[in-house]
GROMACS .gro file of C-alpha atoms in nm:
model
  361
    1UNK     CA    1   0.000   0.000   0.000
    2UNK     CA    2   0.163   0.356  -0.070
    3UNK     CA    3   0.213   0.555   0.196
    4UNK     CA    4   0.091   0.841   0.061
    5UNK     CA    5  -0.258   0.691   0.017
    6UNK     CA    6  -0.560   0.714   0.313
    7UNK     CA    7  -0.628   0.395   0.437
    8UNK     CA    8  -0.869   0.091   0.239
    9UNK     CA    9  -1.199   0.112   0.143
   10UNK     CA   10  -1.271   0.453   0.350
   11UNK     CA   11  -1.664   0.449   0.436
   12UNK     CA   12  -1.915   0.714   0.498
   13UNK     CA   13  -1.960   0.824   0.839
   14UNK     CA   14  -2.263   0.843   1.040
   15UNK     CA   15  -2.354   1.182   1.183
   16UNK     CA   16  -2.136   1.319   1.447
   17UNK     CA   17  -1.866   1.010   1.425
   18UNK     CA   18  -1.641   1.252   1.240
   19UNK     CA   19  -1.707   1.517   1.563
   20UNK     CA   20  -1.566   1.249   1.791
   21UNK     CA   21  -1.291   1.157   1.628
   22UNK     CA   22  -1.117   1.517   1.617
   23UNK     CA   23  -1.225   1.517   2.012
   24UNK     CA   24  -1.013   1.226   2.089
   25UNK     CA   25  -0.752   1.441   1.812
   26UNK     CA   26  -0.755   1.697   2.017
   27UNK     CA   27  -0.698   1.505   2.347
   28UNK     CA   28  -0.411   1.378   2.279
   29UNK     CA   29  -0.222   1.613   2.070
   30UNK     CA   30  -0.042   1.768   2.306
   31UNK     CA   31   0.294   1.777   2.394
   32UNK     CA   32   0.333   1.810   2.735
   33UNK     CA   33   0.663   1.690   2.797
   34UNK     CA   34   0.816   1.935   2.549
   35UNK     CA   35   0.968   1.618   2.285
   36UNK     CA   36   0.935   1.891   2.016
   37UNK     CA   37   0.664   1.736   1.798
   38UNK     CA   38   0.350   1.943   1.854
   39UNK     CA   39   0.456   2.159   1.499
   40UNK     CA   40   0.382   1.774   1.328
   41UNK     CA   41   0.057   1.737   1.484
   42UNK     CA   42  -0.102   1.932   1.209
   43UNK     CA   43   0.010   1.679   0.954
   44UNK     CA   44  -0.173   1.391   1.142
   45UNK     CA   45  -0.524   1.550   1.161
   46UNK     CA   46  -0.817   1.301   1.034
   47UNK     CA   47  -0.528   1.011   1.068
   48UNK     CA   48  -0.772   0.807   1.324
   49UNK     CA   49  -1.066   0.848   1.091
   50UNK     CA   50  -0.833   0.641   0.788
   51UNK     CA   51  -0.662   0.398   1.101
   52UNK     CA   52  -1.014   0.292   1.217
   53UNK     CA   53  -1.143   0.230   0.849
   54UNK     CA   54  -0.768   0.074   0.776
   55UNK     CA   55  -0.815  -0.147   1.067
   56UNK     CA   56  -1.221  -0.263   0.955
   57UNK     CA   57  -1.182  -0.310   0.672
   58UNK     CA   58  -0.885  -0.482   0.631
   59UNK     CA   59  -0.920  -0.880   0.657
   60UNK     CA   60  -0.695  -1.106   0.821
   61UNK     CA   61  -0.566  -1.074   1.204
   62UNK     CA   62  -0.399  -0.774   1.367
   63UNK     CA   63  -0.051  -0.778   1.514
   64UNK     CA   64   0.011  -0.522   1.782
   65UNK     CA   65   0.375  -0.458   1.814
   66UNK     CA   66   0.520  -0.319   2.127
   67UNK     CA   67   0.812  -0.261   2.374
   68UNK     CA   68   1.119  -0.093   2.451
   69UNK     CA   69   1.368  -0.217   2.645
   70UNK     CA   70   1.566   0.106   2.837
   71UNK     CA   71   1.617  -0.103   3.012
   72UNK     CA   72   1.407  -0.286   3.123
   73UNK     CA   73   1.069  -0.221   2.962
   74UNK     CA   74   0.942   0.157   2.992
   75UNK     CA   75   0.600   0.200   3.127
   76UNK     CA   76   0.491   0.366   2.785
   77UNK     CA   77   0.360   0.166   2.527
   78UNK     CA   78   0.180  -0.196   2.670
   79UNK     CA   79  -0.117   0.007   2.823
   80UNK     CA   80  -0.184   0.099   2.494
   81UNK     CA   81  -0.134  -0.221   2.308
   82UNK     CA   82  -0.352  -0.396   2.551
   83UNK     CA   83  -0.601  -0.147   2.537
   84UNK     CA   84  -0.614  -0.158   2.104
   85UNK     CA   85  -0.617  -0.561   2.170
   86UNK     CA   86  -0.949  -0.536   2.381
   87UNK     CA   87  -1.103  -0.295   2.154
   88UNK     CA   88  -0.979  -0.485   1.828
   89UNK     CA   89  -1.133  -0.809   1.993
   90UNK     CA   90  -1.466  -0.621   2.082
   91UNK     CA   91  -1.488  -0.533   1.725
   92UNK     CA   92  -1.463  -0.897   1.621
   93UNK     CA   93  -1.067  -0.939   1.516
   94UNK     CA   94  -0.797  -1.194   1.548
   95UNK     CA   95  -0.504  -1.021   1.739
   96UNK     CA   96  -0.181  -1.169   1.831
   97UNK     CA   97   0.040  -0.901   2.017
   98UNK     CA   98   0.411  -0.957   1.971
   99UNK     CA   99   0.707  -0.865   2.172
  100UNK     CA  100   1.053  -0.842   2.299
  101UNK     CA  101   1.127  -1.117   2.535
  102UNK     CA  102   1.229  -0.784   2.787
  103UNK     CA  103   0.816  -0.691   2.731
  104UNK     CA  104   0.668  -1.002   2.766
  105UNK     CA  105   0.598  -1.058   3.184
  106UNK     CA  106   0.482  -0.670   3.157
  107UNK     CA  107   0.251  -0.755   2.902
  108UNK     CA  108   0.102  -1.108   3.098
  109UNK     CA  109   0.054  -0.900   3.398
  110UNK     CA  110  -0.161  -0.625   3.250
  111UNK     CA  111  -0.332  -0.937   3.080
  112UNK     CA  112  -0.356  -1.092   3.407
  113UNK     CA  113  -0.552  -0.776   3.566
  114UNK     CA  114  -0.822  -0.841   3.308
  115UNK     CA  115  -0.891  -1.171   3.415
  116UNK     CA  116  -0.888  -1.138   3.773
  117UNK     CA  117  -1.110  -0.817   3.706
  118UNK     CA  118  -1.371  -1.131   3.554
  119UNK     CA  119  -1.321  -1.012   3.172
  120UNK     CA  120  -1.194  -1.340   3.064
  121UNK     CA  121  -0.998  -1.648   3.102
  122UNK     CA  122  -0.636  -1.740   3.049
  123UNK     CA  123  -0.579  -2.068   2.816
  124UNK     CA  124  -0.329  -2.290   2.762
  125UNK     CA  125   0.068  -2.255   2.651
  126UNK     CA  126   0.245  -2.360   2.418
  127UNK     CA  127   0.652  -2.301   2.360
  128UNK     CA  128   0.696  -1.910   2.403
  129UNK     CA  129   0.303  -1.851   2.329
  130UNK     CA  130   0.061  -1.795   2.556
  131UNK     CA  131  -0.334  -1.790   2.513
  132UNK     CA  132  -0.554  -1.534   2.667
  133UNK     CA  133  -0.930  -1.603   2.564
  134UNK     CA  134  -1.160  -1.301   2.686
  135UNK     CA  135  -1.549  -1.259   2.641
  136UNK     CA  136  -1.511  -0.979   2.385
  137UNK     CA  137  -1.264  -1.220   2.145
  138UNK     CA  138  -0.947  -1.410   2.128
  139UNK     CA  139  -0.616  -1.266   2.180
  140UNK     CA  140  -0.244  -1.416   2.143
  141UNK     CA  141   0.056  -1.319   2.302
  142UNK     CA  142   0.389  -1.378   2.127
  143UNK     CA  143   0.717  -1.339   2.229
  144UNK     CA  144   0.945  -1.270   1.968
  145UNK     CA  145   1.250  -1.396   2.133
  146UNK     CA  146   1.619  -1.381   2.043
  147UNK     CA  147   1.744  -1.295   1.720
  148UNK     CA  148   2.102  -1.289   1.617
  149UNK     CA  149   2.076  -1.082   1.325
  150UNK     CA  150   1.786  -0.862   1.148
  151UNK     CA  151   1.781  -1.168   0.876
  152UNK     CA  152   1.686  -1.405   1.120
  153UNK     CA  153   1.442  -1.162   1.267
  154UNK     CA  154   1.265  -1.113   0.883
  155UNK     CA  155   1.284  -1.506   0.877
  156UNK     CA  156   1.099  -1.525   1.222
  157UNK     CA  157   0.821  -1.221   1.121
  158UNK     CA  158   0.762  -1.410   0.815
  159UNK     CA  159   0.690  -1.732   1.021
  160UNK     CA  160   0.426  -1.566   1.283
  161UNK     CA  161   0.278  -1.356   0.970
  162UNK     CA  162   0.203  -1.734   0.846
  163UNK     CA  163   0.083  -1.905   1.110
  164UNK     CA  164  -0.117  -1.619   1.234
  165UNK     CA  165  -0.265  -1.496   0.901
  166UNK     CA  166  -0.142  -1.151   0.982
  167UNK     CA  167  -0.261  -0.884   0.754
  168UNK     CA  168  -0.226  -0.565   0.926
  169UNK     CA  169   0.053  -0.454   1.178
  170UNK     CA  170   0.019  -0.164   1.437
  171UNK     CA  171   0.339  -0.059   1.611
  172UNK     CA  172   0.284   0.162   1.908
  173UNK     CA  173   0.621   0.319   2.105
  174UNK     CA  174   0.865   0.084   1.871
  175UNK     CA  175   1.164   0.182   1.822
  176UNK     CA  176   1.330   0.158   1.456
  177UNK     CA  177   1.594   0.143   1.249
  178UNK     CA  178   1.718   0.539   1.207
  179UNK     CA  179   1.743   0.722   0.888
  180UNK     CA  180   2.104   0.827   0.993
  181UNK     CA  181   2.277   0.464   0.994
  182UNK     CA  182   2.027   0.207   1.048
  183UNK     CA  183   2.040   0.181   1.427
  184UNK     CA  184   1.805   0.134   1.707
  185UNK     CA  185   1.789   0.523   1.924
  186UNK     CA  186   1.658   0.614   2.247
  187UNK     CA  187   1.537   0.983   2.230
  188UNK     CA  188   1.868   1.035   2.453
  189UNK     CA  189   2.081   0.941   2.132
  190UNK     CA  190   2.171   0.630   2.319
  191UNK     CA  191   2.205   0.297   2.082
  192UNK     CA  192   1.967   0.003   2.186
  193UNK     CA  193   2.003  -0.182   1.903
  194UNK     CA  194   2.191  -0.492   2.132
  195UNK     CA  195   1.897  -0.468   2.393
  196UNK     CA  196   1.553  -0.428   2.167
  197UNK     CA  197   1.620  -0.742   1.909
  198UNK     CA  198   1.512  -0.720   1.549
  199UNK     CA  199   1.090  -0.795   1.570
  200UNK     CA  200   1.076  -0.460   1.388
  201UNK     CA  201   1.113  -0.689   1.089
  202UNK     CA  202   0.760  -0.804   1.124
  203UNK     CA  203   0.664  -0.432   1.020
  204UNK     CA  204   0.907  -0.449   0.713
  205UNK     CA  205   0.739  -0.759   0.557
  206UNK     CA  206   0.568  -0.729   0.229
  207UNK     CA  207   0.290  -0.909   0.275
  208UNK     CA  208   0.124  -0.646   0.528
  209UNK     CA  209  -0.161  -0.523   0.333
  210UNK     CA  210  -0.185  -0.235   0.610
  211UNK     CA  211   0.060  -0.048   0.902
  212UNK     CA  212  -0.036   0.172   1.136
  213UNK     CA  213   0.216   0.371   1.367
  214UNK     CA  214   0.208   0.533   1.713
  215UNK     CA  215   0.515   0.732   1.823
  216UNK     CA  216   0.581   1.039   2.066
  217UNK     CA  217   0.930   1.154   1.961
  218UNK     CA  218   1.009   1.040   1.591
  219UNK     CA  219   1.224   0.701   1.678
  220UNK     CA  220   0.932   0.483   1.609
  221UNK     CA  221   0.826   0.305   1.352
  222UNK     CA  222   0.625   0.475   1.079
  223UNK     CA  223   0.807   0.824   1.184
  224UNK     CA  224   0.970   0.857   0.858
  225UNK     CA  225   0.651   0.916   0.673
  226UNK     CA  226   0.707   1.281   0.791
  227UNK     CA  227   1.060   1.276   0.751
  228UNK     CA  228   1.088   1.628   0.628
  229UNK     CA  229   0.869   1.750   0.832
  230UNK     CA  230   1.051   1.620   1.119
  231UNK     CA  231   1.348   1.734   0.986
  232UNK     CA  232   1.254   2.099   0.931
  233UNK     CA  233   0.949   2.182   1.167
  234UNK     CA  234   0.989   1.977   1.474
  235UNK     CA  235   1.240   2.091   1.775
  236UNK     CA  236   1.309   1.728   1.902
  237UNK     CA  237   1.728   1.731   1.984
  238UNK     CA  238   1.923   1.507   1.766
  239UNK     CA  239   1.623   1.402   1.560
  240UNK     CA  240   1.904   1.378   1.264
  241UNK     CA  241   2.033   1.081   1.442
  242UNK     CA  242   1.747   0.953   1.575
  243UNK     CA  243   1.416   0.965   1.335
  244UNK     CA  244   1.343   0.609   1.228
  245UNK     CA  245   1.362   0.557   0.833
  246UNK     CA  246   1.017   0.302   0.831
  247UNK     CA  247   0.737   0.474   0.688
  248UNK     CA  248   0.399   0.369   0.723
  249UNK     CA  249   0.023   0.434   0.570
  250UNK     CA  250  -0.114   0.631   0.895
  251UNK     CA  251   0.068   0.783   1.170
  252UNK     CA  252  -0.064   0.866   1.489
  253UNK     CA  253   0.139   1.145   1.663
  254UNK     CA  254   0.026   1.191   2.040
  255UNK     CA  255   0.233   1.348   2.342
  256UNK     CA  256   0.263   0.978   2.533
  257UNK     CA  257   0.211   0.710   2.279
  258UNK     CA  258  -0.023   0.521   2.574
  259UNK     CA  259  -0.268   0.795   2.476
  260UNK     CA  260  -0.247   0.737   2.110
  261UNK     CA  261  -0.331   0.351   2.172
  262UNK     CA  262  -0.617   0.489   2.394
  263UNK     CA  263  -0.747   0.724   2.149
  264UNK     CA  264  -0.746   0.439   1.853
  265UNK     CA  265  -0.922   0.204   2.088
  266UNK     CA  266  -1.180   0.434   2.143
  267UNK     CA  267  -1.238   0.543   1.806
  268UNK     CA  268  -1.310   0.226   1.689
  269UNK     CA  269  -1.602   0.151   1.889
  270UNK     CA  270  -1.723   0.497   1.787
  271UNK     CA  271  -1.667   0.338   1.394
  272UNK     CA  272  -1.812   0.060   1.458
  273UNK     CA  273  -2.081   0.238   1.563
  274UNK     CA  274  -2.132   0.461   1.251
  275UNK     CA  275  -2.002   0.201   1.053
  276UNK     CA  276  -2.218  -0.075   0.903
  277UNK     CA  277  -1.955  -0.319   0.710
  278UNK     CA  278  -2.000  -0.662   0.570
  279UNK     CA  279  -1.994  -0.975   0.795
  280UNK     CA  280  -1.701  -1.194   0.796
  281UNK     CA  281  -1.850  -1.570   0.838
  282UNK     CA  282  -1.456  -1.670   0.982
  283UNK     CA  283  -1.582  -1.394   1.295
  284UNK     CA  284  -1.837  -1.593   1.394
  285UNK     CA  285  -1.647  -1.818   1.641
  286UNK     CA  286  -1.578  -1.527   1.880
  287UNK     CA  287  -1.757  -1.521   2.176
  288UNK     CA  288  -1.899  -1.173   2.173
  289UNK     CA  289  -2.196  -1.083   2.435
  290UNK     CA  290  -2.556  -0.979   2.298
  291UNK     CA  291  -2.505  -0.659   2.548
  292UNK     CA  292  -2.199  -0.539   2.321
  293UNK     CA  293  -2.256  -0.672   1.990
  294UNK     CA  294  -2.597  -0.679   1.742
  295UNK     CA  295  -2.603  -0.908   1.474
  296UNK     CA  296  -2.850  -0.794   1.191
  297UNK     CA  297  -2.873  -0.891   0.790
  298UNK     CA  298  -2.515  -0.966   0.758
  299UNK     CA  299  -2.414  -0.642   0.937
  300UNK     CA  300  -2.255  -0.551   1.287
  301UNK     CA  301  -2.315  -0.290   1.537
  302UNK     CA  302  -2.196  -0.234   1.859
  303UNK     CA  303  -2.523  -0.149   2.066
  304UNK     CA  304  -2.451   0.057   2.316
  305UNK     CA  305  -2.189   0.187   2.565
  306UNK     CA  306  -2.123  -0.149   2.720
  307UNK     CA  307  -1.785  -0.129   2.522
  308UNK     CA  308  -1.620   0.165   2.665
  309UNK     CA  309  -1.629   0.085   3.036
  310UNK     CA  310  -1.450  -0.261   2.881
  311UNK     CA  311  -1.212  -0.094   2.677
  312UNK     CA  312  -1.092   0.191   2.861
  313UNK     CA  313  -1.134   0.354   3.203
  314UNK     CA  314  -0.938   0.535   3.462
  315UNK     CA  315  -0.946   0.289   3.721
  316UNK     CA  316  -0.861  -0.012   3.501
  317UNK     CA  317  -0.582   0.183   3.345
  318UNK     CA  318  -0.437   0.268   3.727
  319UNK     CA  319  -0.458  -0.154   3.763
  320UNK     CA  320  -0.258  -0.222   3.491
  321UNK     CA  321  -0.008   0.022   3.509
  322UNK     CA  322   0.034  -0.080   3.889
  323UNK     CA  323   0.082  -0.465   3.772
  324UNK     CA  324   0.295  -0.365   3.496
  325UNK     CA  325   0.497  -0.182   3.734
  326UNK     CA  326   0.508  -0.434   3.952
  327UNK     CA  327   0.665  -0.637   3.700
  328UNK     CA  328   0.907  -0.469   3.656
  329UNK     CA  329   0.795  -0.185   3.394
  330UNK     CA  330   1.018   0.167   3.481
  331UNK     CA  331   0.958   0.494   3.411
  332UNK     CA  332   1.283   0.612   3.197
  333UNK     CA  333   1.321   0.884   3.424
  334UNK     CA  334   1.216   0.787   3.806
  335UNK     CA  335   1.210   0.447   3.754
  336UNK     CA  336   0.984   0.174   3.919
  337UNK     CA  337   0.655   0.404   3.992
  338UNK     CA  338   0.323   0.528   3.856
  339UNK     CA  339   0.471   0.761   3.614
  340UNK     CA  340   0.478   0.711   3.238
  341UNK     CA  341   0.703   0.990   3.022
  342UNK     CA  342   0.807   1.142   3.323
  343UNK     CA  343   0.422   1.188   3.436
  344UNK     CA  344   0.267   1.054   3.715
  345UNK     CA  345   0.020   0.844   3.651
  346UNK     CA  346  -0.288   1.049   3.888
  347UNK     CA  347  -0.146   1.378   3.806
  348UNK     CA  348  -0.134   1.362   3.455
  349UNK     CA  349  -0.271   1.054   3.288
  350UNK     CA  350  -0.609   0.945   3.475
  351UNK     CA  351  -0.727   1.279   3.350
  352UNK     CA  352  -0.641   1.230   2.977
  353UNK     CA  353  -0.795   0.902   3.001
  354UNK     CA  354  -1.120   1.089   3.133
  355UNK     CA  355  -1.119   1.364   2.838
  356UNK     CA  356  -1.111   1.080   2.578
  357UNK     CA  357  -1.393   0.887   2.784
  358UNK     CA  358  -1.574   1.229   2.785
  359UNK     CA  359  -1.498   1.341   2.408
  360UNK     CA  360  -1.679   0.999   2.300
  361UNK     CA  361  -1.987   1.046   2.558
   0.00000   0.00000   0.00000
């Protein structure tokens, strides 16, 4: 898909859809920390409208890609995967989340705090893959493991893309290979390219029909597709060493990539419910409750607000932070507390979570 284009088969909106979405817009494009990227933001208005309609329309199953190993794993970036996987699930998708080995126990415990919180039921294992079966859908964890070499990485994405069926790959707070010399940069100019492995390959693989990006400083994946603009508008230090060459078809730009997972996950309830779009007879295995989901003439619905409380509040956010934390997620700059980006977590984020809750009301 060029990267130039909007995402597939873009569908009329229902009336006030299109309001919402530049609510949540306007939530999270902020820049609060002062990275340097709120001149960019302009270039990423209506990008949820084409990332929900990317991620409908588009068949197949939905990798999430996250992590990044400071290290260890930084708060920023799992809240938000999880959160895309519930609302992805809700909206009756496959979705295997893949990570670094150094993301993986942050990742089962905010998994963990769903099921004890009675939202579903952890399966079986098998090898490095675990099974967590919730009542809104099916969702797979992977960890990526060790690879010696970005070849054996490709050879390893092309294996999970197979066995998975994967059609569509979101990275959220990835780190990638930088325009400069091909290396892996913390915002700090440091080199992680040793510690964070090579599952950025599974973004590079042709087969993807569809790739979505989340980043809050321009090292992510998918930053490139406003490389100039990065280059000659934005005020993040060293982004000539650090901006990540991998382009991508929508880029979400949002001043702590956790709120950029949030504000996707929200939006696509909202499309899904001014959305009508064919029914995929392969979806009808999930186990999806009659309180979320409507099943009508070959069409889908979600019903009412059921969904949101399930996808994304404060208090279920403060959970799995605190679990992730406790397993050993850090803050890059205070380390092991209830701070992501150098924010705590009541301070700054329960009340950003609240204004995207609100802005969809």
């Amino acid at each position: 898909m060029s990267t130039d284009t909007p995402a597939p088969h873009s569908v009329p909106l229902a009336d006030g859809v299109a309001d919402r979405y530049a609510a949540l817009e306007h939530v999270i494009q902020r820049d609060p920390g002062n990275r340097g990227i709120a001149p960019l933001f302009k270039y990423t208005h209506g990008a949820l409208k084409n990332a929900v309609s990317g991620l409908l329309q588009c068949e197949g199953t939905v990798a999430i890609l996250t992590g990044f190993n400071i290290p260890p794993q930084e708060t920023d970036g799992p809240s938000g995967a999880l959160a895309m996987a519930r609302a992805l699930s809700l909206v009756g998708k496959n979705v295997v989340v893949v990570c670094g080995s150094y993301c993986y126990p942050i990742l089962q415990a905010g998994i963990a705090v769903q099921y004890q919180d009675g939202t579903g039921a952890v399966g079986g294992s098998e090898g490095e893959k675990q099974t967590h079966t919730h009542i809104y859908g099916t969702m797979v964890l992977e960890d990526f493991g060790t690879r010696a070499t970005a070849a054996d990485g490709a050879v390893h994405a092309q294996q999970l893309i197979d066995r998975h069926k994967i059609q569509v790959v979101v990275s959220i707070e990835f780190v990638g290979p930088s325009i400069a010399d091909g290396k892996l940069y913390r915002m700090s100019g440091a080199d992680t390219t040793h510690l964070q492995g090579y599952a950025y390959t599974l973004f590079q693989e042709t087969g993807i029909k569809y790739r979505l990006s989340i980043g809050d400083g321009g090292n992510e994946l998918g930053c490139g597709k406003w490389r100039r603009e990065f280059w000659e508008e934005s005020t993040v230090p060293r982004i000539e060493q650090i901006l990540c060459a991998e382009t991508c078809d929508d880029l979400i730009l949002s001043g702590v990539s956790n709120w950029g997972g949030y504000a996707i996950a929200l939006a696509l309830l909202v499309g899904s419910m001014g959305m009508t779009h064919t029914h995929d007879p392969s979806l009808t295995d999930h186990t999806l409750t009659e309180r979320t989901l409507a099943w009508a003439g070959g069409s889908r619905r979600i019903t009412n607000t059921v969904g949101v409380a399930v996808v994304l509040s404060v208090e279920g956010e403060r959970r799995v932070l605190q679990a992730m934390v406790q397993a050993g997620a850090v803050d890059p700059r205070h380390g092991s507390v209830m701070m992501v980006d150098g924010m705590g977590f009541d301070d700054v984020h329960a009340h950003v979570i609240q204004e995207m809750v609100d802005a969809i009301s």
